[in-house]
mmCIF file of C-alpha atoms and ligand atoms in Angstrom:
data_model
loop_
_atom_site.group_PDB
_atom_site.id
_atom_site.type_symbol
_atom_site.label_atom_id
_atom_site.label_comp_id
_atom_site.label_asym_id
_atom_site.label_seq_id
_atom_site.Cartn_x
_atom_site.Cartn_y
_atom_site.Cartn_z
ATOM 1 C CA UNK T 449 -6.463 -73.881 41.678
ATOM 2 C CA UNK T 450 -7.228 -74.133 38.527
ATOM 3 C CA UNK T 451 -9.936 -72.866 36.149
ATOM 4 C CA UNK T 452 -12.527 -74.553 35.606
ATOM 5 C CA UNK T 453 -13.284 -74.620 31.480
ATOM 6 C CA UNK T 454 -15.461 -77.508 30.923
ATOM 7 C CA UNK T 455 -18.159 -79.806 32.903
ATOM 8 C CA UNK T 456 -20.291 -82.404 32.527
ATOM 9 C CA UNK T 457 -24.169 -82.300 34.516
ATOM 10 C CA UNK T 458 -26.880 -84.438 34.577
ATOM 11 C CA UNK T 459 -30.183 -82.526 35.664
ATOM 12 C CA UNK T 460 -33.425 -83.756 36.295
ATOM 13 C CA UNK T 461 -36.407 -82.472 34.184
ATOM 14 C CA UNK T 462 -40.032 -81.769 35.771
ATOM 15 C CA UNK T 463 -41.218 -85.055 34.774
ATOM 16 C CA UNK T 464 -38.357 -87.341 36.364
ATOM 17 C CA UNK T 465 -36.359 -87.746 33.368
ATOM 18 C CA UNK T 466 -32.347 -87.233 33.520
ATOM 19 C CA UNK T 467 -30.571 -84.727 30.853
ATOM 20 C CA UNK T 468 -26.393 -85.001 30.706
ATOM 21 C CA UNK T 469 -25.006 -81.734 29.555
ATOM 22 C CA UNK T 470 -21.819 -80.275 28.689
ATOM 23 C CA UNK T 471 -20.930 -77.022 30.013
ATOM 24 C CA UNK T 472 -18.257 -75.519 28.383
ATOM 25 C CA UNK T 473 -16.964 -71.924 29.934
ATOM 26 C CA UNK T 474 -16.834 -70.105 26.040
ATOM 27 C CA UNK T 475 -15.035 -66.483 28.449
ATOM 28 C CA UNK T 476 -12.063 -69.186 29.268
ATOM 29 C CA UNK T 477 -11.963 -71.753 25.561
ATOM 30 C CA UNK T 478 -11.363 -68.111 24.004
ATOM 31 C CA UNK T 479 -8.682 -66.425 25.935
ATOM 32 C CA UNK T 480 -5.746 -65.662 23.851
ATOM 33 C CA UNK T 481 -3.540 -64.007 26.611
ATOM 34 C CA UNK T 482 -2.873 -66.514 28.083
ATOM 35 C CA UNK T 483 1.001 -67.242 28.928
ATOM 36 C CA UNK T 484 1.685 -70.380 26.762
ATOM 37 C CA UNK T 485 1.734 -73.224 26.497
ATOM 38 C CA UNK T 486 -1.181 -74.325 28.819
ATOM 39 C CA UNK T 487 -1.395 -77.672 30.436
ATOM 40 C CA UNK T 488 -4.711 -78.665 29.808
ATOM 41 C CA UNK T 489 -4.880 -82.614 30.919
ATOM 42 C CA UNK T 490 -1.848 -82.702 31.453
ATOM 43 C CA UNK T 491 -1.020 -82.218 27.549
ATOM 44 C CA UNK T 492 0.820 -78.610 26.594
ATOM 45 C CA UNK T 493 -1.892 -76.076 24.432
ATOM 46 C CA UNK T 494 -0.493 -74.000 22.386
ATOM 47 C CA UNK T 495 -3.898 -72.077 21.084
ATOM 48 C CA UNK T 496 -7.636 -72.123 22.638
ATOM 49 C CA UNK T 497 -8.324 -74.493 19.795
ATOM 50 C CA UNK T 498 -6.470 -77.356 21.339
ATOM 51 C CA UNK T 499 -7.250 -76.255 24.982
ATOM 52 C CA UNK T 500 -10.744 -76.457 23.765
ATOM 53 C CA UNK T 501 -10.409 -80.221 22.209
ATOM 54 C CA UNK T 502 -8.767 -81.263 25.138
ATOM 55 C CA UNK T 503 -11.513 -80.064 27.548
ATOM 56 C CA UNK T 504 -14.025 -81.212 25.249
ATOM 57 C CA UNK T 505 -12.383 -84.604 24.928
ATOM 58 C CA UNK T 506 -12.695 -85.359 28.740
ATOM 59 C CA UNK T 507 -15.987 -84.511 29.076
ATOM 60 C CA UNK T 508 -17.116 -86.982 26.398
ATOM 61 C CA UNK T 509 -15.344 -89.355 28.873
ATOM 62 C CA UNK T 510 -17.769 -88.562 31.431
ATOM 63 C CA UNK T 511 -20.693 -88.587 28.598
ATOM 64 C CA UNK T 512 -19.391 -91.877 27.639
ATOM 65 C CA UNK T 513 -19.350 -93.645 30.857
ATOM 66 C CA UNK T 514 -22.667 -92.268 31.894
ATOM 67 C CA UNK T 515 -24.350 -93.569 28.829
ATOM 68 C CA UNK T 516 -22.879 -96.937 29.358
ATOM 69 C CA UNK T 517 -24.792 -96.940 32.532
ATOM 70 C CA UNK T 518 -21.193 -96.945 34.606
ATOM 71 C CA UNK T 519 -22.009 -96.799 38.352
ATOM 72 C CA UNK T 520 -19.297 -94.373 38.783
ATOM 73 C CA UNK T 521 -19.701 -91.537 35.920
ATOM 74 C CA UNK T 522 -16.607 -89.788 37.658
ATOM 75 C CA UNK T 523 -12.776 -90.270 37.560
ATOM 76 C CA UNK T 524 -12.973 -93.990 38.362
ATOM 77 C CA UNK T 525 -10.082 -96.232 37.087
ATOM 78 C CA UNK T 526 -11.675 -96.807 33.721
ATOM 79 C CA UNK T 527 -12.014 -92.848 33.032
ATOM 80 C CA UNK T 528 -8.674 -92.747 33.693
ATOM 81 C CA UNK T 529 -7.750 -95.639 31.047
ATOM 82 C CA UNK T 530 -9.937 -94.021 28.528
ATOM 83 C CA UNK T 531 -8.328 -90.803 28.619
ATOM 84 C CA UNK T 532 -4.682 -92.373 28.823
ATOM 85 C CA UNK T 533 -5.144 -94.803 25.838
ATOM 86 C CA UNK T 534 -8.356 -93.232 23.413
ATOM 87 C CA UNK T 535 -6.969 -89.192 23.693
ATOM 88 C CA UNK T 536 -3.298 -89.333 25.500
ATOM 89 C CA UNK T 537 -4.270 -87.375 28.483
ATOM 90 C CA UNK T 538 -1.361 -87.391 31.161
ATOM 91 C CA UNK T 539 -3.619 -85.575 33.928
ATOM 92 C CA UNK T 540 -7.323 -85.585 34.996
ATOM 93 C CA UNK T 541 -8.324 -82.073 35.370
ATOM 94 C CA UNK T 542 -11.335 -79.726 34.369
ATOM 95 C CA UNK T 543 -9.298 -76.580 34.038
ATOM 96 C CA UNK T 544 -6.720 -74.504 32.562
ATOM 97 C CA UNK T 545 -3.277 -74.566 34.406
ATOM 98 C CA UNK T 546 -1.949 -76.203 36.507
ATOM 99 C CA UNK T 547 -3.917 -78.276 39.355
ATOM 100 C CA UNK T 548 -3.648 -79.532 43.494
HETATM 101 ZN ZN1 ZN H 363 -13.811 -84.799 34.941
#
């Protein structure tokens, strides 16, 4: 399992109205002892300032789809495009490592 560095929420404020956020875990983006290279979407990090772009770059993904109104804000088929052919990403994950 792997852990989980980056998310993307949509809460609901008292009067009805819907906020997207993204969380970042700023304990994790830091670490420096980590063993590396880190697979972070499937891409090899070499510092916590490209694990940090790459986590960052699939959330916008999320943020992207959900302001185009997309039905399906998650990892549908055209989340997965995006991240293939706009940032490279070889692997949909949230975390740091390896993921089932
Ligand atoms: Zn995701």
């Amino acid at each position: 399992m792997a852990r989980c560095a980056g998310l993307f929420v949509i809460e609901k404020d008292s009067r009805g109205k819907w906020h997207p956020e993204i969380r970042l875990s700023i304990p994790l983006l830091r670490r420096r002892d980590w063993p590396w290279p880190q697979q972070v979407c499937g891409m090899h990090c070499h510092d916590p300032e490209s694990i940090q772009q790459r986590i960052l770059e699939h959330e916008l993904i999320h943020y992207k789809l959900w302001m185009d109104r997309e039905k399906d804000w998650g990892h549908s088929e055209r989340f997965r495009q995006l991240a293939r052919d706009v940032f490279g990403h070889q692997s949909i994950t949230h975390g740091i490592g390896h993921e089932e």
